[in-house]
């Protein structure tokens, strides 16, 4: 079974990796690097659904499996995170690429 310390380390490394990826994508966006942006745009709905699903699963893992009660700010994050799974799933089903405007 995964302990609290190992789960925290994995979450911390994952957070740093996602932040570095986001920074790299922002640089590519502003520098108009099409070779990076085109594959991301093609898979954007799947990426959004995957990230929101994983983030929701991690929050539920911390609450329900590890038994850590979420703080008030964590509840606010969850209020806006959980609907993202539904939004991205519906957008993927309808092939609605304009989800970025109302997802952000």
Short mmCIF file of C-alpha atoms in Angstrom, two decimals:
data_model
loop_
_atom_site.label_atom_id
_atom_site.label_comp_id
_atom_site.label_asym_id
_atom_site.label_seq_id
_atom_site.Cartn_x
_atom_site.Cartn_y
_atom_site.Cartn_z
CA UNK A 1 0.00 0.00 0.00
CA UNK A 2 1.17 3.47 -0.84
CA UNK A 3 1.99 5.46 2.27
CA UNK A 4 1.37 9.13 2.87
CA UNK A 5 5.01 10.15 2.42
CA UNK A 6 5.34 8.31 -0.90
CA UNK A 7 2.03 9.75 -2.14
CA UNK A 8 3.17 13.25 -1.22
CA UNK A 9 6.48 12.79 -3.05
CA UNK A 10 4.77 11.49 -6.18
CA UNK A 11 2.25 14.35 -6.09
CA UNK A 12 5.03 16.90 -5.60
CA UNK A 13 7.09 15.57 -8.52
CA UNK A 14 3.97 15.41 -10.68
CA UNK A 15 3.10 19.00 -9.82
CA UNK A 16 6.59 20.23 -10.68
CA UNK A 17 6.51 18.26 -13.96
CA UNK A 18 3.13 19.75 -14.91
CA UNK A 19 4.31 23.26 -14.05
CA UNK A 20 7.43 22.86 -16.20
CA UNK A 21 5.33 21.45 -19.04
CA UNK A 22 2.93 24.39 -18.77
CA UNK A 23 5.83 26.83 -18.81
CA UNK A 24 7.29 25.14 -21.89
CA UNK A 25 3.94 25.23 -23.67
CA UNK A 26 3.51 28.92 -22.85
CA UNK A 27 6.95 29.67 -24.29
CA UNK A 28 6.08 27.64 -27.40
CA UNK A 29 2.78 29.50 -27.72
CA UNK A 30 4.34 32.95 -27.51
CA UNK A 31 7.20 31.99 -29.83
CA UNK A 32 4.70 30.40 -32.27
CA UNK A 33 6.45 27.02 -32.42
CA UNK A 34 3.90 25.21 -34.59
CA UNK A 35 5.71 21.86 -34.43
CA UNK A 36 4.96 21.75 -30.71
CA UNK A 37 1.52 23.38 -30.74
CA UNK A 38 -0.14 21.38 -33.55
CA UNK A 39 0.09 17.94 -31.86
CA UNK A 40 -1.06 19.46 -28.57
CA UNK A 41 -4.03 21.10 -30.31
CA UNK A 42 -4.95 17.80 -31.96
CA UNK A 43 -4.97 15.97 -28.62
CA UNK A 44 -6.10 18.90 -26.45
CA UNK A 45 -9.48 17.51 -25.45
CA UNK A 46 -7.97 14.15 -24.48
CA UNK A 47 -5.20 15.87 -22.53
CA UNK A 48 -7.71 18.06 -20.69
CA UNK A 49 -9.90 15.07 -19.85
CA UNK A 50 -6.90 13.03 -18.70
CA UNK A 51 -5.47 15.77 -16.48
CA UNK A 52 -8.83 16.53 -14.89
CA UNK A 53 -9.56 12.82 -14.34
CA UNK A 54 -6.17 12.18 -12.75
CA UNK A 55 -6.44 15.28 -10.56
CA UNK A 56 -9.93 14.27 -9.40
CA UNK A 57 -8.74 10.73 -8.67
CA UNK A 58 -5.78 12.03 -6.64
CA UNK A 59 -7.99 14.28 -4.52
CA UNK A 60 -10.35 11.39 -3.84
CA UNK A 61 -7.40 9.12 -3.04
CA UNK A 62 -6.11 11.58 -0.46
CA UNK A 63 -9.55 11.99 1.12
CA UNK A 64 -11.00 8.51 0.99
CA UNK A 65 -8.01 6.15 1.01
CA UNK A 66 -5.43 8.05 3.05
CA UNK A 67 -8.08 9.67 5.26
CA UNK A 68 -6.74 13.23 5.04
CA UNK A 69 -9.55 15.75 5.44
CA UNK A 70 -9.39 18.55 2.87
CA UNK A 71 -8.98 22.12 4.02
CA UNK A 72 -11.37 24.93 3.04
CA UNK A 73 -9.18 25.98 0.08
CA UNK A 74 -9.01 22.37 -1.11
CA UNK A 75 -12.80 22.25 -1.16
CA UNK A 76 -12.86 25.38 -3.32
CA UNK A 77 -10.41 23.75 -5.72
CA UNK A 78 -12.56 20.65 -5.90
CA UNK A 79 -15.69 22.68 -6.59
CA UNK A 80 -14.08 23.91 -9.80
CA UNK A 81 -12.11 20.74 -10.61
CA UNK A 82 -14.79 18.04 -10.60
CA UNK A 83 -17.02 19.69 -13.23
CA UNK A 84 -14.00 19.87 -15.56
CA UNK A 85 -14.18 16.10 -16.00
CA UNK A 86 -17.79 16.36 -17.16
CA UNK A 87 -17.09 19.41 -19.35
CA UNK A 88 -14.17 17.77 -21.12
CA UNK A 89 -16.04 14.48 -21.55
CA UNK A 90 -19.00 16.25 -23.16
CA UNK A 91 -16.70 18.41 -25.30
CA UNK A 92 -14.85 15.30 -26.46
CA UNK A 93 -18.12 13.55 -27.28
CA UNK A 94 -19.39 16.57 -29.24
CA UNK A 95 -15.93 17.42 -30.63
CA UNK A 96 -16.29 20.96 -29.28
CA UNK A 97 -12.82 22.50 -29.32
CA UNK A 98 -14.09 25.82 -27.97
CA UNK A 99 -14.16 24.39 -24.44
CA UNK A 100 -10.96 26.27 -23.61
CA UNK A 101 -12.83 29.57 -23.56
CA UNK A 102 -15.28 28.44 -20.89
CA UNK A 103 -13.07 25.92 -19.13
CA UNK A 104 -10.46 28.46 -18.10
#
